[in-house]
Amino acid sequence: NKTLVGSTIGTTLDRFINKKQSEFPFATGELSQLLRDIALAGKIINVEINKSGLLDIAGAYGTTNVQGEEQQKLDVIANIRFIRALKNGGQVCAIVSEEDDEIVEINQDSNYVVAMDPLDGSSNIDVNVSIGTIFSIYRRVSPNGSPVSREDVLQKGQKQVAAGYILYGSSTMMVYTTGHGVNGFTYEQSLGEFVLSHPDITCPNDGSIYSVNEGSYFSFEKGVQQYIEYCKEQRYSARYIGSLVSDFHRNMFKGGIYIYPRTDKALNGKLRLVYECNALAFIAEQAGGVATDGEQRIMDLDPLELHQRTQLFIGSKKMVEKAESFL
Ligand code: P6P
């Protein structure tokens, strides 16, 4: 295990953000503040998640979100916490959230848009499996002070200025990029701070772990079935947690591929382009990995709808290329 020594490892997220900002002379500090606001919301949700087993907030909330999924109470709480933290932080003009059917307009005098899945994998909450927050950050394209437009929130993934996730697992980690590499921070309970624990994360170019829900095997297209057979012939390991952030995070460190292809129940795949796939695609590419929909680069896809779904093949470069060779 890494010992927290040296000037970089052990730096708090706050100091890291300040140091990085100083490397950009024209930085206004707005993006820095936004990243801090997200980290704050993550800390608050971390507390809620850790006590959810004790309080009756883990159970289903009774309402359903645009996915038609039972909205877990923690889903709703996480969404409220993030929206409140971003509103109070003052940097955000609009939010797109898995939990809100429409654009959440915040402050038309602010410059940033956040697209987020506040708590992905929430069906895992009440069985104590890790869950995650996924977020993308864009600069608005409409003039400051004007009403927020759909063009502000439906930007291609290549326009992201930052992206990241918070993984509430055996330890709580925040991993993010601003386009200059990927860095991982571990929440240090005693300090109440995220501390730099995994600087300059790189995804192995190849791997032997594949993550896909083989329960849907018979409804996968032939090429996907053939790639799964290939993985078995290679004696790869099957690891599918049912929590995208957990599978993605493990594959980024160990090497691996996560696939959510189209099925008979999910004709365009299940995962959402705007607030799940684009963020992880940005991180994957910044770490040396790749992310496609089986044909095109995820970050080149044109979002037409807020909750648009896409197929996702993401992880080690050679594994994604191999999978695509079967499609
Ligand atoms: P399935 C959780 O609902 C999620 O969005 C991802 O976190 C996870 O990888 C996937 O869906 C699981 O979906 O259809 O395999 O149960």
Tab-separated table of C-alpha atoms and ligand atoms in Angstrom:
chain	number	residue	atom	x	y	z
A	1	ASN	CA	0.000	0.000	0.000
A	2	LYS	CA	1.119	3.559	-0.708
A	3	THR	CA	2.581	5.372	2.268
A	4	LEU	CA	1.486	9.012	2.230
A	5	VAL	CA	4.937	10.605	1.906
A	6	GLY	CA	6.453	13.324	-0.238
A	7	SER	CA	5.138	16.730	-1.207
A	8	THR	CA	2.481	15.468	-3.651
A	9	ILE	CA	0.880	12.475	-1.959
A	10	GLY	CA	-0.823	13.708	1.192
A	11	THR	CA	-1.689	17.097	-0.340
A	12	THR	CA	-5.276	18.011	0.404
A	13	LEU	CA	-7.674	18.496	-2.500
A	14	ASP	CA	-7.888	22.181	-1.598
A	15	ARG	CA	-4.132	22.719	-1.835
A	16	PHE	CA	-3.968	20.615	-5.007
A	17	ILE	CA	-6.683	22.720	-6.681
A	18	ASN	CA	-4.944	25.957	-5.649
A	19	LYS	CA	-1.586	24.685	-6.945
A	20	LYS	CA	-3.104	23.609	-10.271
A	21	GLN	CA	-4.959	26.913	-10.615
A	22	SER	CA	-1.709	28.852	-10.138
A	23	GLU	CA	-0.393	27.035	-13.229
A	24	PHE	CA	-3.102	28.766	-15.307
A	25	PRO	CA	-2.472	32.548	-15.231
A	26	PHE	CA	-5.891	33.412	-16.667
A	27	ALA	CA	-7.808	31.162	-14.289
A	28	THR	CA	-10.493	33.151	-12.499
A	29	GLY	CA	-10.843	30.636	-9.686
A	30	GLU	CA	-14.435	29.853	-10.665
A	31	LEU	CA	-13.701	26.279	-11.764
A	32	SER	CA	-11.577	25.780	-8.647
A	33	GLN	CA	-14.497	26.896	-6.506
A	34	LEU	CA	-16.867	24.606	-8.411
A	35	LEU	CA	-14.619	21.598	-7.799
A	36	ARG	CA	-14.554	22.445	-4.094
A	37	ASP	CA	-18.347	22.705	-4.055
A	38	ILE	CA	-18.627	19.229	-5.579
A	39	ALA	CA	-16.161	17.809	-3.041
A	40	LEU	CA	-18.190	19.379	-0.222
A	41	ALA	CA	-21.409	17.771	-1.461
A	42	GLY	CA	-19.540	14.463	-1.689
A	43	LYS	CA	-18.486	14.753	1.959
A	44	ILE	CA	-22.065	15.454	3.028
A	45	ILE	CA	-23.459	12.535	1.042
A	46	ASN	CA	-20.704	10.308	2.391
A	47	VAL	CA	-22.076	10.926	5.868
A	48	GLU	CA	-25.651	10.138	4.753
A	49	ILE	CA	-24.580	6.920	3.021
A	50	ASN	CA	-22.569	5.708	5.973
A	51	LYS	CA	-25.522	6.062	8.305
A	52	SER	CA	-28.166	4.897	5.796
A	53	GLY	CA	-27.989	1.380	7.210
A	54	LEU	CA	-28.953	2.740	10.605
A	55	LEU	CA	-31.686	5.160	9.636
A	56	ASP	CA	-34.641	4.213	7.514
A	57	ILE	CA	-33.405	6.237	4.515
A	58	ALA	CA	-32.100	3.349	2.450
A	59	GLY	CA	-35.490	2.009	1.460
A	60	ALA	CA	-37.277	2.941	-1.759
A	61	TYR	CA	-38.820	6.413	-1.683
A	62	GLY	CA	-41.945	5.449	-3.531
A	63	THR	CA	-41.532	7.880	-6.425
A	64	THR	CA	-39.820	6.890	-9.657
A	65	ASN	CA	-37.322	8.893	-11.739
A	66	VAL	CA	-37.239	9.393	-15.519
A	67	GLN	CA	-35.658	5.924	-15.756
A	68	GLY	CA	-38.803	4.461	-14.245
A	69	GLU	CA	-36.565	3.120	-11.475
A	70	GLU	CA	-37.694	3.081	-7.827
A	71	GLN	CA	-36.169	6.266	-6.444
A	72	GLN	CA	-34.189	5.316	-3.376
A	73	LYS	CA	-34.355	7.895	-0.624
A	74	LEU	CA	-30.595	8.405	-0.861
A	75	ASP	CA	-31.009	9.166	-4.580
A	76	VAL	CA	-33.335	12.002	-3.710
A	77	ILE	CA	-31.188	13.203	-0.813
A	78	ALA	CA	-28.025	13.143	-2.945
A	79	ASN	CA	-29.715	15.106	-5.706
A	80	ILE	CA	-30.964	17.731	-3.248
A	81	ARG	CA	-27.534	18.001	-1.584
A	82	PHE	CA	-25.673	18.457	-4.853
A	83	ILE	CA	-28.104	21.011	-6.221
A	84	ARG	CA	-27.964	22.970	-2.951
A	85	ALA	CA	-24.137	22.857	-2.780
A	86	LEU	CA	-23.824	23.992	-6.401
A	87	LYS	CA	-26.423	26.730	-5.916
A	88	ASN	CA	-24.670	28.025	-2.781
A	89	GLY	CA	-21.280	27.846	-4.512
A	90	GLY	CA	-22.499	30.372	-7.077
A	91	GLN	CA	-20.583	29.027	-10.105
A	92	VAL	CA	-23.355	27.105	-11.880
A	93	CYS	CA	-25.989	28.419	-14.296
A	94	ALA	CA	-27.699	25.047	-14.898
A	95	ILE	CA	-27.668	21.397	-13.855
A	96	VAL	CA	-28.701	18.251	-15.729
A	97	SER	CA	-29.373	15.421	-13.322
A	98	GLU	CA	-30.528	11.831	-13.729
A	99	GLU	CA	-33.064	12.642	-11.008
A	100	ASP	CA	-34.657	15.601	-12.824
A	101	ASP	CA	-36.604	15.213	-16.065
A	102	GLU	CA	-35.854	18.813	-17.122
A	103	ILE	CA	-32.884	21.206	-16.899
A	104	VAL	CA	-32.478	22.632	-13.376
A	105	GLU	CA	-31.842	26.350	-13.893
A	106	ILE	CA	-29.728	27.890	-11.140
A	107	ASN	CA	-28.225	31.337	-11.836
A	108	GLN	CA	-28.036	32.886	-15.312
A	109	ASP	CA	-25.150	35.122	-14.204
A	110	SER	CA	-22.890	32.075	-13.715
A	111	ASN	CA	-20.671	30.411	-16.298
A	112	TYR	CA	-20.655	26.658	-15.681
A	113	VAL	CA	-22.999	23.767	-16.405
A	114	VAL	CA	-22.884	20.545	-14.383
A	115	ALA	CA	-24.273	17.243	-15.687
A	116	MET	CA	-24.480	14.623	-12.959
A	117	ASP	CA	-25.734	11.297	-11.792
A	118	PRO	CA	-25.843	12.126	-8.080
A	119	LEU	CA	-25.938	8.519	-6.957
A	120	ASP	CA	-25.408	5.858	-9.615
A	121	GLY	CA	-26.070	2.244	-8.732
A	122	SER	CA	-28.459	3.292	-5.999
A	123	SER	CA	-30.229	-0.093	-6.075
A	124	ASN	CA	-27.039	-1.337	-4.390
A	125	ILE	CA	-27.496	0.938	-1.379
A	126	ASP	CA	-29.518	-1.395	0.783
A	127	VAL	CA	-27.222	-4.338	0.103
A	128	ASN	CA	-24.128	-2.371	1.105
A	129	VAL	CA	-22.466	-2.393	-2.319
A	130	SER	CA	-20.358	0.621	-3.344
A	131	ILE	CA	-22.125	3.440	-5.212
A	132	GLY	CA	-20.927	6.563	-6.961
A	133	THR	CA	-21.538	10.147	-8.018
A	134	ILE	CA	-20.598	10.965	-11.630
A	135	PHE	CA	-20.195	14.547	-12.879
A	136	SER	CA	-19.209	16.532	-15.986
A	137	ILE	CA	-18.484	20.262	-16.090
A	138	TYR	CA	-18.932	22.492	-19.166
A	139	ARG	CA	-18.581	26.215	-19.777
A	140	ARG	CA	-21.893	27.659	-20.968
A	141	VAL	CA	-22.001	28.658	-24.649
A	142	SER	CA	-24.745	31.318	-24.319
A	143	PRO	CA	-23.777	34.812	-23.066
A	144	ASN	CA	-23.458	35.301	-19.306
A	145	GLY	CA	-26.648	36.872	-17.956
A	146	SER	CA	-28.852	35.425	-20.689
A	147	PRO	CA	-31.321	32.597	-20.025
A	148	VAL	CA	-29.709	29.133	-20.094
A	149	SER	CA	-30.184	27.408	-23.459
A	150	ARG	CA	-30.409	23.724	-24.455
A	151	GLU	CA	-27.116	24.272	-26.330
A	152	ASP	CA	-25.514	25.032	-22.950
A	153	VAL	CA	-26.412	21.604	-21.573
A	154	LEU	CA	-26.344	19.453	-24.726
A	155	GLN	CA	-22.655	19.805	-25.541
A	156	LYS	CA	-20.449	17.021	-26.914
A	157	GLY	CA	-18.254	15.273	-24.341
A	158	GLN	CA	-15.176	16.725	-26.060
A	159	LYS	CA	-16.270	20.138	-24.674
A	160	GLN	CA	-15.968	19.093	-21.038
A	161	VAL	CA	-13.661	21.314	-18.971
A	162	ALA	CA	-13.626	18.812	-16.107
A	163	ALA	CA	-15.147	15.468	-15.124
A	164	GLY	CA	-14.966	13.117	-12.202
A	165	TYR	CA	-16.603	10.685	-9.859
A	166	ILE	CA	-16.890	10.092	-6.141
A	167	LEU	CA	-16.835	6.424	-5.143
A	168	TYR	CA	-18.434	5.652	-1.782
A	169	GLY	CA	-16.732	2.329	-1.131
A	170	SER	CA	-14.441	0.698	1.406
A	171	SER	CA	-12.939	4.169	1.402
A	172	THR	CA	-14.496	7.226	-0.235
A	173	MET	CA	-12.497	8.542	-3.178
A	174	MET	CA	-12.836	11.507	-5.504
A	175	VAL	CA	-11.204	11.030	-8.914
A	176	TYR	CA	-11.249	13.839	-11.473
A	177	THR	CA	-9.571	15.430	-14.476
A	178	THR	CA	-9.458	18.959	-15.875
A	179	GLY	CA	-7.836	17.710	-19.074
A	180	HIS	CA	-4.316	17.470	-17.628
A	181	GLY	CA	-4.246	13.897	-16.323
A	182	VAL	CA	-6.299	12.095	-13.678
A	183	ASN	CA	-5.765	12.315	-9.917
A	184	GLY	CA	-7.374	10.360	-7.092
A	185	PHE	CA	-8.094	11.677	-3.594
A	186	THR	CA	-9.061	9.571	-0.597
A	187	TYR	CA	-11.348	10.980	2.078
A	188	GLU	CA	-9.515	11.136	5.390
A	189	GLN	CA	-12.290	11.001	8.004
A	190	SER	CA	-10.150	12.393	10.841
A	191	LEU	CA	-9.232	15.464	8.749
A	192	GLY	CA	-12.575	15.826	6.992
A	193	GLU	CA	-10.484	16.339	3.848
A	194	PHE	CA	-9.868	14.558	0.554
A	195	VAL	CA	-6.119	13.785	0.448
A	196	LEU	CA	-4.135	13.095	-2.751
A	197	SER	CA	-3.569	9.321	-2.673
A	198	HIS	CA	-3.329	8.344	-6.369
A	199	PRO	CA	-1.510	11.007	-8.432
A	200	ASP	CA	-1.400	10.705	-12.233
A	201	ILE	CA	-3.630	7.640	-12.573
A	202	THR	CA	-2.978	5.701	-15.797
A	203	CYS	CA	-5.114	2.892	-17.196
A	204	PRO	CA	-3.091	-0.202	-18.256
A	205	ASN	CA	-3.068	-0.519	-22.042
A	206	ASP	CA	-4.312	-4.107	-21.807
A	207	GLY	CA	-5.996	-6.241	-19.177
A	208	SER	CA	-7.740	-9.508	-18.372
A	209	ILE	CA	-10.916	-8.399	-16.588
A	210	TYR	CA	-14.217	-7.992	-18.408
A	211	SER	CA	-17.325	-6.406	-16.895
A	212	VAL	CA	-20.674	-7.117	-18.553
A	213	ASN	CA	-24.036	-8.441	-17.377
A	214	GLU	CA	-23.897	-11.921	-18.881
A	215	GLY	CA	-27.460	-12.494	-17.722
A	216	SER	CA	-28.405	-10.609	-20.899
A	217	TYR	CA	-26.051	-12.704	-23.062
A	218	PHE	CA	-28.793	-14.176	-25.272
A	219	SER	CA	-30.082	-10.717	-26.144
A	220	PHE	CA	-26.623	-9.331	-27.047
A	221	GLU	CA	-25.702	-8.875	-30.696
A	222	LYS	CA	-23.561	-11.661	-32.174
A	223	GLY	CA	-20.337	-9.645	-32.110
A	224	VAL	CA	-20.700	-8.951	-28.377
A	225	GLN	CA	-21.400	-12.636	-27.723
A	226	GLN	CA	-18.274	-13.555	-29.744
A	227	TYR	CA	-16.133	-11.131	-27.753
A	228	ILE	CA	-17.425	-12.611	-24.474
A	229	GLU	CA	-16.512	-16.089	-25.785
A	230	TYR	CA	-13.056	-14.722	-26.628
A	231	CYS	CA	-12.652	-13.443	-23.045
A	232	LYS	CA	-13.532	-16.904	-21.742
A	233	GLU	CA	-11.095	-18.585	-24.126
A	234	GLN	CA	-8.414	-16.215	-22.808
A	235	ARG	CA	-9.400	-17.216	-19.253
A	236	TYR	CA	-10.056	-13.592	-18.333
A	237	SER	CA	-11.786	-12.807	-15.028
A	238	ALA	CA	-15.439	-11.783	-15.048
A	239	ARG	CA	-16.036	-8.931	-12.588
A	240	TYR	CA	-19.444	-7.226	-12.665
A	241	ILE	CA	-20.448	-5.397	-9.503
A	242	GLY	CA	-23.614	-3.817	-10.873
A	243	SER	CA	-22.205	-0.425	-9.947
A	244	LEU	CA	-20.666	1.335	-12.949
A	245	VAL	CA	-18.312	3.569	-10.971
A	246	SER	CA	-16.968	0.585	-8.998
A	247	ASP	CA	-16.335	-1.523	-12.111
A	248	PHE	CA	-14.840	1.445	-13.979
A	249	HIS	CA	-12.583	2.405	-11.055
A	250	ARG	CA	-11.218	-1.135	-10.620
A	251	ASN	CA	-10.644	-1.546	-14.377
A	252	MET	CA	-8.799	1.764	-14.526
A	253	PHE	CA	-6.269	0.555	-11.942
A	254	LYS	CA	-6.021	-3.131	-12.901
A	255	GLY	CA	-6.805	-2.936	-16.608
A	256	GLY	CA	-10.110	-4.167	-17.961
A	257	ILE	CA	-13.148	-3.425	-20.084
A	258	TYR	CA	-16.684	-2.498	-19.047
A	259	ILE	CA	-19.404	-3.108	-21.629
A	260	TYR	CA	-23.049	-2.123	-21.554
A	261	PRO	CA	-24.302	-3.034	-25.051
A	262	ARG	CA	-27.789	-2.694	-26.482
A	263	THR	CA	-30.172	-5.459	-25.473
A	264	ASP	CA	-33.788	-6.341	-26.270
A	265	LYS	CA	-34.799	-4.349	-23.160
A	266	ALA	CA	-32.352	-1.465	-23.749
A	267	LEU	CA	-32.369	-0.830	-27.495
A	268	ASN	CA	-29.758	1.958	-27.226
A	269	GLY	CA	-27.959	0.525	-24.230
A	270	LYS	CA	-28.878	1.521	-20.666
A	271	LEU	CA	-26.291	4.111	-19.687
A	272	ARG	CA	-26.782	7.835	-20.172
A	273	LEU	CA	-24.519	9.839	-22.484
A	274	VAL	CA	-24.809	13.272	-20.857
A	275	TYR	CA	-24.261	12.472	-17.167
A	276	GLU	CA	-22.646	9.024	-17.050
A	277	CYS	CA	-20.710	8.075	-20.200
A	278	ASN	CA	-19.157	11.416	-21.161
A	279	ALA	CA	-17.588	11.955	-17.731
A	280	LEU	CA	-16.097	8.454	-17.552
A	281	ALA	CA	-14.979	8.718	-21.185
A	282	PHE	CA	-13.051	11.926	-20.428
A	283	ILE	CA	-11.388	10.289	-17.420
A	284	ALA	CA	-10.636	7.077	-19.347
A	285	GLU	CA	-8.971	8.965	-22.205
A	286	GLN	CA	-7.000	11.211	-19.848
A	287	ALA	CA	-5.706	8.033	-18.173
A	288	GLY	CA	-4.704	6.490	-21.526
A	289	GLY	CA	-7.810	4.347	-22.005
A	290	VAL	CA	-10.624	4.640	-24.568
A	291	ALA	CA	-14.420	4.916	-24.569
A	292	THR	CA	-16.648	4.259	-27.577
A	293	ASP	CA	-20.224	3.263	-28.354
A	294	GLY	CA	-18.864	0.309	-30.338
A	295	GLU	CA	-18.243	2.489	-33.378
A	296	GLN	CA	-17.681	6.129	-32.393
A	297	ARG	CA	-15.722	7.851	-29.654
A	298	ILE	CA	-18.163	8.615	-26.827
A	299	MET	CA	-16.932	12.221	-26.580
A	300	ASP	CA	-17.723	12.810	-30.262
A	301	LEU	CA	-21.378	11.782	-29.933
A	302	ASP	CA	-23.889	14.572	-30.433
A	303	PRO	CA	-26.322	14.690	-27.475
A	304	LEU	CA	-29.841	15.398	-28.744
A	305	GLU	CA	-31.744	14.630	-25.545
A	306	LEU	CA	-30.899	15.179	-21.849
A	307	HIS	CA	-31.431	11.516	-20.921
A	308	GLN	CA	-30.173	9.997	-24.171
A	309	ARG	CA	-28.802	6.454	-23.803
A	310	THR	CA	-25.773	4.967	-25.565
A	311	GLN	CA	-23.908	1.693	-25.769
A	312	LEU	CA	-20.655	1.859	-23.793
A	313	PHE	CA	-17.344	0.051	-24.329
A	314	ILE	CA	-14.800	1.617	-21.954
A	315	GLY	CA	-11.430	0.793	-20.418
A	316	SER	CA	-8.051	-0.508	-21.583
A	317	LYS	CA	-7.279	0.551	-25.131
A	318	LYS	CA	-6.316	-2.872	-26.483
A	319	MET	CA	-9.356	-4.550	-24.911
A	320	VAL	CA	-11.833	-2.051	-26.373
A	321	GLU	CA	-10.166	-2.343	-29.785
A	322	LYS	CA	-10.337	-6.139	-29.569
A	323	ALA	CA	-14.013	-6.042	-28.608
A	324	GLU	CA	-14.767	-3.683	-31.519
A	325	SER	CA	-13.031	-6.077	-33.925
A	326	PHE	CA	-15.861	-8.560	-33.273
A	327	LEU	CA	-18.692	-6.042	-33.830
B	1	P6P	P1	-27.811	-4.102	-15.148
B	1	P6P	C1	-26.806	0.829	-12.078
B	1	P6P	O1	-28.216	0.910	-12.211
B	1	P6P	C2	-26.206	1.053	-13.464
B	1	P6P	O2	-26.586	2.291	-13.951
B	1	P6P	C3	-24.700	0.914	-13.405
B	1	P6P	O3	-24.160	1.442	-12.236
B	1	P6P	C4	-24.492	-0.580	-13.516
B	1	P6P	O4	-23.247	-0.947	-14.079
B	1	P6P	C5	-25.637	-0.999	-14.447
B	1	P6P	O5	-26.646	0.011	-14.327
B	1	P6P	C6	-26.227	-2.317	-14.041
B	1	P6P	O6	-27.277	-2.585	-14.964
B	1	P6P	O7	-28.828	-4.016	-16.268
B	1	P6P	O8	-26.616	-4.939	-15.543
B	1	P6P	O9	-28.385	-4.494	-13.823
